[in-house]
mmCIF file of C-alpha atoms in Angstrom:
data_model
loop_
_atom_site.group_PDB
_atom_site.id
_atom_site.type_symbol
_atom_site.label_atom_id
_atom_site.label_comp_id
_atom_site.label_asym_id
_atom_site.label_seq_id
_atom_site.Cartn_x
_atom_site.Cartn_y
_atom_site.Cartn_z
ATOM 1 C CA MET A 265 0.000 0.000 0.000
ATOM 2 C CA LYS A 266 1.285 3.461 -0.893
ATOM 3 C CA LYS A 267 2.166 5.705 2.013
ATOM 4 C CA THR A 268 0.693 9.182 2.289
ATOM 5 C CA VAL A 269 2.351 12.431 3.392
ATOM 6 C CA LEU A 270 0.680 15.780 4.103
ATOM 7 C CA ILE A 271 2.836 18.873 3.562
ATOM 8 C CA THR A 272 1.843 22.393 4.604
ATOM 9 C CA GLY A 273 3.122 25.390 2.656
ATOM 10 C CA ALA A 274 3.603 23.218 -0.427
ATOM 11 C CA ALA A 275 3.007 25.895 -3.059
ATOM 12 C CA ARG A 276 6.640 26.949 -3.327
ATOM 13 C CA GLY A 277 10.157 26.589 -1.978
ATOM 14 C CA ILE A 278 11.163 23.607 0.131
ATOM 15 C CA GLY A 279 7.521 22.560 0.548
ATOM 16 C CA LYS A 280 6.961 22.256 -3.186
ATOM 17 C CA GLN A 281 10.258 20.498 -3.817
ATOM 18 C CA THR A 282 9.479 18.039 -1.023
ATOM 19 C CA ALA A 283 6.027 17.341 -2.463
ATOM 20 C CA LEU A 284 7.536 16.615 -5.887
ATOM 21 C CA PHE A 285 10.262 14.410 -4.418
ATOM 22 C CA PHE A 286 7.832 12.262 -2.421
ATOM 23 C CA ALA A 287 5.548 11.932 -5.456
ATOM 24 C CA GLN A 288 8.466 10.788 -7.590
ATOM 25 C CA LYS A 289 9.269 8.208 -4.923
ATOM 26 C CA GLY A 290 5.788 6.729 -5.219
ATOM 27 C CA TRP A 291 4.053 8.307 -2.222
ATOM 28 C CA ASN A 292 0.600 9.860 -2.219
ATOM 29 C CA VAL A 293 1.090 13.545 -1.454
ATOM 30 C CA ILE A 294 -1.427 15.874 0.172
ATOM 31 C CA ALA A 295 -0.126 19.338 -0.693
ATOM 32 C CA THR A 296 -1.755 22.175 1.233
ATOM 33 C CA MET A 297 -1.562 25.883 0.489
ATOM 34 C CA LEU A 298 -3.448 29.137 1.027
ATOM 35 C CA SER A 299 -5.159 29.017 -2.357
ATOM 36 C CA LEU A 300 -5.520 26.373 -5.053
ATOM 37 C CA GLU A 301 -4.502 29.068 -7.533
ATOM 38 C CA GLU A 302 -0.982 28.430 -6.220
ATOM 39 C CA ALA A 303 -1.112 24.725 -7.093
ATOM 40 C CA ASP A 304 0.414 25.390 -10.511
ATOM 41 C CA ASP A 305 2.210 22.323 -11.924
ATOM 42 C CA LEU A 306 1.589 20.192 -8.824
ATOM 43 C CA LEU A 307 -1.817 19.354 -10.277
ATOM 44 C CA ALA A 308 -0.112 17.599 -13.170
ATOM 45 C CA TYR A 309 1.016 14.789 -10.863
ATOM 46 C CA PRO A 310 -1.667 12.111 -10.381
ATOM 47 C CA THR A 311 -0.367 11.212 -6.911
ATOM 48 C CA ILE A 312 -0.457 14.806 -5.634
ATOM 49 C CA SER A 313 -3.756 16.134 -4.238
ATOM 50 C CA CYS A 314 -3.971 19.845 -3.442
ATOM 51 C CA TYR A 315 -6.085 21.385 -0.679
ATOM 52 C CA GLU A 316 -6.594 24.876 0.660
ATOM 53 C CA LEU A 317 -5.382 25.207 4.239
ATOM 54 C CA ASP A 318 -4.499 28.341 6.176
ATOM 55 C CA VAL A 319 -2.376 27.260 9.148
ATOM 56 C CA THR A 320 -3.363 30.408 11.062
ATOM 57 C CA SER A 321 -7.075 29.545 10.926
ATOM 58 C CA THR A 322 -8.575 26.841 13.131
ATOM 59 C CA GLU A 323 -11.664 26.766 10.903
ATOM 60 C CA SER A 324 -9.631 26.429 7.703
ATOM 61 C CA ILE A 325 -7.660 23.545 9.225
ATOM 62 C CA ARG A 326 -10.878 21.856 10.384
ATOM 63 C CA LEU A 327 -12.474 22.076 6.934
ATOM 64 C CA ALA A 328 -9.318 20.841 5.221
ATOM 65 C CA GLN A 329 -9.038 17.952 7.662
ATOM 66 C CA GLN A 330 -12.600 16.900 6.879
ATOM 67 C CA LYS A 331 -12.041 17.019 3.104
ATOM 68 C CA ILE A 332 -8.751 15.159 3.381
ATOM 69 C CA ALA A 333 -10.338 12.452 5.560
ATOM 70 C CA GLN A 334 -13.004 11.903 2.881
ATOM 71 C CA ASP A 335 -10.371 11.396 0.173
ATOM 72 C CA HIS A 336 -7.641 9.547 2.053
ATOM 73 C CA LYS A 337 -8.067 6.562 4.336
ATOM 74 C CA ASN A 338 -4.690 6.973 5.977
ATOM 75 C CA ILE A 339 -2.042 9.637 6.596
ATOM 76 C CA ASP A 340 1.370 8.313 7.520
ATOM 77 C CA VAL A 341 3.340 11.545 7.867
ATOM 78 C CA ILE A 342 2.604 15.251 8.337
ATOM 79 C CA ILE A 343 5.370 17.720 7.496
ATOM 80 C CA ASN A 344 4.702 21.105 9.088
ATOM 81 C CA ASN A 345 6.652 23.168 6.597
ATOM 82 C CA ALA A 346 4.704 26.452 6.267
ATOM 83 C CA GLY A 347 6.764 29.378 7.499
ATOM 84 C CA VAL A 348 7.720 33.011 6.977
ATOM 85 C CA GLY A 349 10.584 35.278 8.004
ATOM 86 C CA TYR A 350 10.867 38.727 9.540
ATOM 87 C CA ARG A 351 14.158 40.611 9.876
ATOM 88 C CA SER A 352 13.739 43.581 12.154
ATOM 89 C CA PHE A 353 15.154 45.478 15.082
ATOM 90 C CA VAL A 354 12.962 45.125 18.149
ATOM 91 C CA GLU A 355 12.520 48.889 18.367
ATOM 92 C CA LEU A 356 11.241 49.086 14.795
ATOM 93 C CA SER A 357 9.105 45.939 14.791
ATOM 94 C CA GLU A 358 5.459 46.110 13.711
ATOM 95 C CA ASP A 359 2.541 44.375 15.424
ATOM 96 C CA GLU A 360 1.116 43.039 12.154
ATOM 97 C CA LYS A 361 4.378 41.366 11.147
ATOM 98 C CA ILE A 362 5.021 40.006 14.652
ATOM 99 C CA ASP A 363 1.530 38.521 14.743
ATOM 100 C CA ALA A 364 2.009 36.989 11.291
ATOM 101 C CA ILE A 365 5.289 35.231 12.056
ATOM 102 C CA VAL A 366 4.053 33.914 15.408
ATOM 103 C CA ASN A 367 0.741 32.727 13.941
ATOM 104 C CA ILE A 368 2.357 30.960 10.996
ATOM 105 C CA ASN A 369 5.682 29.652 12.284
ATOM 106 C CA TRP A 370 4.645 28.525 15.751
ATOM 107 C CA LEU A 371 0.871 28.542 16.267
ATOM 108 C CA GLY A 372 0.393 27.123 12.777
ATOM 109 C CA VAL A 373 2.384 24.046 13.805
ATOM 110 C CA VAL A 374 0.425 23.830 17.057
ATOM 111 C CA LYS A 375 -2.970 24.026 15.342
ATOM 112 C CA VAL A 376 -2.170 21.531 12.595
ATOM 113 C CA CYS A 377 -0.810 19.024 15.118
ATOM 114 C CA ARG A 378 -3.840 19.526 17.355
ATOM 115 C CA ALA A 379 -6.222 18.891 14.474
ATOM 116 C CA PHE A 380 -4.513 15.749 13.183
ATOM 117 C CA ILE A 381 -3.546 14.027 16.442
ATOM 118 C CA PRO A 382 -7.033 12.416 16.554
ATOM 119 C CA VAL A 383 -6.445 11.072 13.033
ATOM 120 C CA PHE A 384 -3.130 9.518 14.043
ATOM 121 C CA ARG A 385 -4.632 8.235 17.291
ATOM 122 C CA ALA A 386 -7.516 6.535 15.456
ATOM 123 C CA GLN A 387 -5.148 4.790 13.040
ATOM 124 C CA LYS A 388 -2.717 4.027 15.906
ATOM 125 C CA SER A 389 0.304 5.470 14.131
ATOM 126 C CA GLY A 390 1.690 8.607 12.551
ATOM 127 C CA LEU A 391 4.687 10.915 12.359
ATOM 128 C CA PHE A 392 4.885 14.688 12.735
ATOM 129 C CA ILE A 393 7.967 16.237 11.114
ATOM 130 C CA ASN A 394 8.067 19.829 12.298
ATOM 131 C CA ILE A 395 10.374 22.011 10.230
ATOM 132 C CA SER A 396 12.387 24.217 12.530
ATOM 133 C CA SER A 397 15.661 25.883 11.516
ATOM 134 C CA ILE A 398 19.196 26.211 12.713
ATOM 135 C CA ALA A 399 17.660 29.439 14.026
ATOM 136 C CA GLY A 400 15.920 27.242 16.571
ATOM 137 C CA LEU A 401 19.274 26.244 18.046
ATOM 138 C CA VAL A 402 21.489 29.341 17.692
ATOM 139 C CA ASN A 403 20.738 33.068 17.781
ATOM 140 C CA LEU A 404 21.914 35.679 15.293
ATOM 141 C CA PRO A 405 21.378 39.451 14.925
ATOM 142 C CA LEU A 406 18.023 40.717 13.612
ATOM 143 C CA GLY A 407 16.414 37.336 14.142
ATOM 144 C CA SER A 408 14.581 38.074 17.390
ATOM 145 C CA PHE A 409 11.181 37.055 16.047
ATOM 146 C CA TYR A 410 12.161 34.314 13.597
ATOM 147 C CA HIS A 411 14.507 32.621 16.066
ATOM 148 C CA ALA A 412 11.958 32.866 18.865
ATOM 149 C CA THR A 413 9.283 31.109 16.798
ATOM 150 C CA LYS A 414 11.658 28.354 15.730
ATOM 151 C CA GLN A 415 12.818 27.771 19.303
ATOM 152 C CA ALA A 416 9.143 27.604 20.267
ATOM 153 C CA VAL A 417 8.637 24.853 17.652
ATOM 154 C CA GLU A 418 11.553 22.937 19.164
ATOM 155 C CA SER A 419 10.192 23.115 22.712
ATOM 156 C CA PHE A 420 6.601 22.435 21.647
ATOM 157 C CA SER A 421 7.610 19.389 19.609
ATOM 158 C CA GLU A 422 9.674 17.845 22.382
ATOM 159 C CA CYS A 423 6.913 18.329 24.948
ATOM 160 C CA MET A 424 4.276 16.918 22.586
ATOM 161 C CA ALA A 425 6.448 13.873 21.868
ATOM 162 C CA TYR A 426 6.198 12.820 25.530
ATOM 163 C CA GLU A 427 2.403 13.026 25.397
ATOM 164 C CA LEU A 428 2.103 10.944 22.250
ATOM 165 C CA TYR A 429 4.755 8.297 22.882
ATOM 166 C CA ASP A 430 2.389 5.633 24.240
ATOM 167 C CA LEU A 431 0.003 6.234 21.314
ATOM 168 C CA ASN A 432 2.650 5.281 18.727
ATOM 169 C CA ILE A 433 2.606 8.826 17.361
ATOM 170 C CA LYS A 434 6.131 9.967 16.595
ATOM 171 C CA VAL A 435 7.520 13.508 16.569
ATOM 172 C CA CYS A 436 10.758 15.010 15.291
ATOM 173 C CA THR A 437 12.134 18.382 14.256
ATOM 174 C CA VAL A 438 14.374 19.227 11.313
ATOM 175 C CA GLN A 439 16.804 22.124 11.165
ATOM 176 C CA PHE A 440 18.698 23.449 8.176
ATOM 177 C CA GLY A 441 20.308 26.679 7.017
ATOM 178 C CA ASN A 442 19.600 28.970 4.096
ATOM 179 C CA ALA A 443 18.443 27.018 1.064
ATOM 180 C CA PRO A 444 18.673 28.673 -2.382
ATOM 181 C CA THR A 445 14.970 29.491 -2.612
ATOM 182 C CA SER A 446 13.196 32.857 -2.778
ATOM 183 C CA PHE A 447 12.784 32.839 1.026
ATOM 184 C CA GLN A 448 15.648 35.205 1.906
ATOM 185 C CA LYS A 449 14.889 37.588 -0.952
ATOM 186 C CA SER A 450 11.253 37.946 0.120
ATOM 187 C CA VAL A 451 11.757 38.230 3.894
ATOM 188 C CA PRO A 452 10.011 41.380 5.263
ATOM 189 C CA LYS A 453 12.526 43.779 6.802
ATOM 190 C CA SER A 454 12.300 46.887 8.922
ATOM 191 C CA PRO A 455 12.782 50.038 6.810
ATOM 192 C CA ALA A 456 15.875 52.217 6.743
ATOM 193 C CA THR A 457 16.106 54.680 9.594
ATOM 194 C CA SER A 458 18.150 57.638 10.784
ATOM 195 C CA ILE A 459 20.072 55.303 13.110
ATOM 196 C CA LYS A 460 23.277 54.546 11.213
ATOM 197 C CA SER A 461 24.271 51.478 13.227
ATOM 198 C CA TYR A 462 20.859 49.917 12.474
ATOM 199 C CA ASN A 463 21.190 50.521 8.731
ATOM 200 C CA ASP A 464 24.748 49.189 8.655
ATOM 201 C CA LEU A 465 23.830 46.033 10.551
ATOM 202 C CA MET A 466 20.767 45.377 8.390
ATOM 203 C CA LYS A 467 22.857 45.577 5.211
ATOM 204 C CA LYS A 468 25.624 43.414 6.637
ATOM 205 C CA VAL A 469 23.284 40.658 7.844
ATOM 206 C CA THR A 470 21.126 40.727 4.701
ATOM 207 C CA ASP A 471 24.147 40.514 2.391
ATOM 208 C CA LEU A 472 25.631 37.701 4.459
ATOM 209 C CA LEU A 473 22.446 35.606 4.420
ATOM 210 C CA LEU A 474 21.873 36.102 0.698
ATOM 211 C CA LYS A 475 25.475 35.134 -0.013
ATOM 212 C CA LYS A 476 25.159 31.951 2.036
ATOM 213 C CA SER A 477 21.838 31.087 0.390
ATOM 214 C CA ASN A 478 23.306 31.433 -3.098
ATOM 215 C CA LYS A 479 26.257 29.218 -2.173
ATOM 216 C CA ASN A 480 24.132 26.382 -0.775
ATOM 217 C CA THR A 481 23.237 25.045 -4.221
ATOM 218 C CA ASN A 482 23.149 21.419 -3.049
ATOM 219 C CA LEU A 483 21.090 21.998 0.096
ATOM 220 C CA THR A 484 17.563 21.584 -1.316
ATOM 221 C CA PRO A 485 18.120 18.011 -2.584
ATOM 222 C CA LEU A 486 19.808 17.146 0.719
ATOM 223 C CA ILE A 487 16.726 18.376 2.586
ATOM 224 C CA THR A 488 14.186 16.541 0.432
ATOM 225 C CA GLN A 489 16.211 13.316 0.562
ATOM 226 C CA LYS A 490 16.592 13.505 4.351
ATOM 227 C CA LEU A 491 12.901 14.237 4.867
ATOM 228 C CA PHE A 492 12.086 11.200 2.750
ATOM 229 C CA GLU A 493 14.456 9.017 4.807
ATOM 230 C CA ILE A 494 12.941 10.230 8.093
ATOM 231 C CA ALA A 495 9.419 9.631 6.793
ATOM 232 C CA SER A 496 10.289 6.179 5.487
ATOM 233 C CA HIS A 497 12.008 5.054 8.694
ATOM 234 C CA PRO A 498 10.513 7.034 11.603
ATOM 235 C CA ASN A 499 12.200 6.884 14.990
ATOM 236 C CA ARG A 500 9.832 6.290 17.870
ATOM 237 C CA LYS A 501 11.913 8.496 20.155
ATOM 238 C CA PHE A 502 11.971 12.265 19.709
ATOM 239 C CA ARG A 503 14.818 13.327 17.429
ATOM 240 C CA ARG A 504 16.323 16.552 16.139
ATOM 241 C CA TYR A 505 17.773 16.232 12.643
ATOM 242 C CA THR A 506 20.239 18.808 11.312
ATOM 243 C CA ILE A 507 20.800 19.003 7.553
ATOM 244 C CA GLY A 508 23.622 20.651 5.646
ATOM 245 C CA PHE A 509 27.135 21.866 6.376
ATOM 246 C CA ASP A 510 26.141 25.337 7.628
ATOM 247 C CA ALA A 511 23.570 24.082 10.101
ATOM 248 C CA ASN A 512 25.766 21.290 11.445
ATOM 249 C CA PHE A 513 28.761 23.607 11.700
ATOM 250 C CA MET A 514 26.805 26.245 13.634
ATOM 251 C CA ARG A 515 25.257 23.617 15.927
ATOM 252 C CA LEU A 516 28.626 22.066 16.774
ATOM 253 C CA LEU A 517 30.328 25.450 17.081
ATOM 254 C CA ARG A 518 27.692 26.688 19.526
ATOM 255 C CA ARG A 519 27.960 23.505 21.564
ATOM 256 C CA GLY A 520 31.767 23.465 21.539
ATOM 257 C CA LEU A 521 32.406 27.114 22.303
ATOM 258 C CA GLY A 522 29.669 27.649 24.859
ATOM 259 C CA TYR A 523 27.514 30.763 25.095
ATOM 260 C CA ARG A 524 30.165 33.376 25.876
ATOM 261 C CA LEU A 525 32.687 32.495 23.176
ATOM 262 C CA PHE A 526 29.988 31.887 20.575
ATOM 263 C CA ASN A 527 28.419 35.243 21.402
ATOM 264 C CA ALA A 528 31.806 36.942 21.055
ATOM 265 C CA LEU A 529 32.333 35.285 17.677
ATOM 266 C CA ILE A 530 28.984 36.462 16.342
ATOM 267 C CA ARG A 531 29.692 39.997 17.526
ATOM 268 C CA LYS A 532 33.059 39.951 15.793
ATOM 269 C CA PHE A 533 31.620 38.973 12.410
ATOM 270 C CA THR A 534 28.434 41.040 12.451
ATOM 271 C CA LEU A 535 28.971 44.072 14.669
ATOM 272 C CA LYS A 536 32.463 45.192 13.680
#
């Protein structure tokens, strides 16, 4: 019997590439997105079904869950991939953008898990793969809101894993760095200001992240392959998976140096 994976935020970027990869590997794919107008070429694949789902809306998730349950007898894996960025100084942050990143990156994961736990419980199995980020493990300038939401996903996922262990529902998180998608180019940023140090830091961090994204040409296939491996061979115990050189390097560097030295290193490369 073919296995089935549900992927949120599947209209573009890593979500879309993951949907295509799983379909090519013979899985049934439930690709969710804000609007079916975004489905584009995904509809050309007979094993990909597209559904509207807004992760910020409990009602939208409920309706999507009902439609999906009518069309699919079983869901083996849910990949909570939907996410957005926000690069801003705390002083210049805007309520609307703060609300958006919290509602999508963290509460979106919470609400999707909450809605589909009963499905997994009824079928006595299931795996949640919650996409975090290396930003969930280390902290960098201008990432106050993005990093906070990703660390929230890490803590939420680990806590939930304890609750679901006896129900044979598995949970893991996946962290990676900057993939060469449109994500970094489209990240909302606080506008230029009269504060020179703010403007200088924004340019330095933005240029650095774009440069790293453009260099990571092999990261997207590494991510899709690893997600497929995790989905195919789920670990019953909670796991954190780190993908790519950048993410693994930063994780090990943070662990090896400790907070003080790591903090000093980040200051040296971004604040000087």
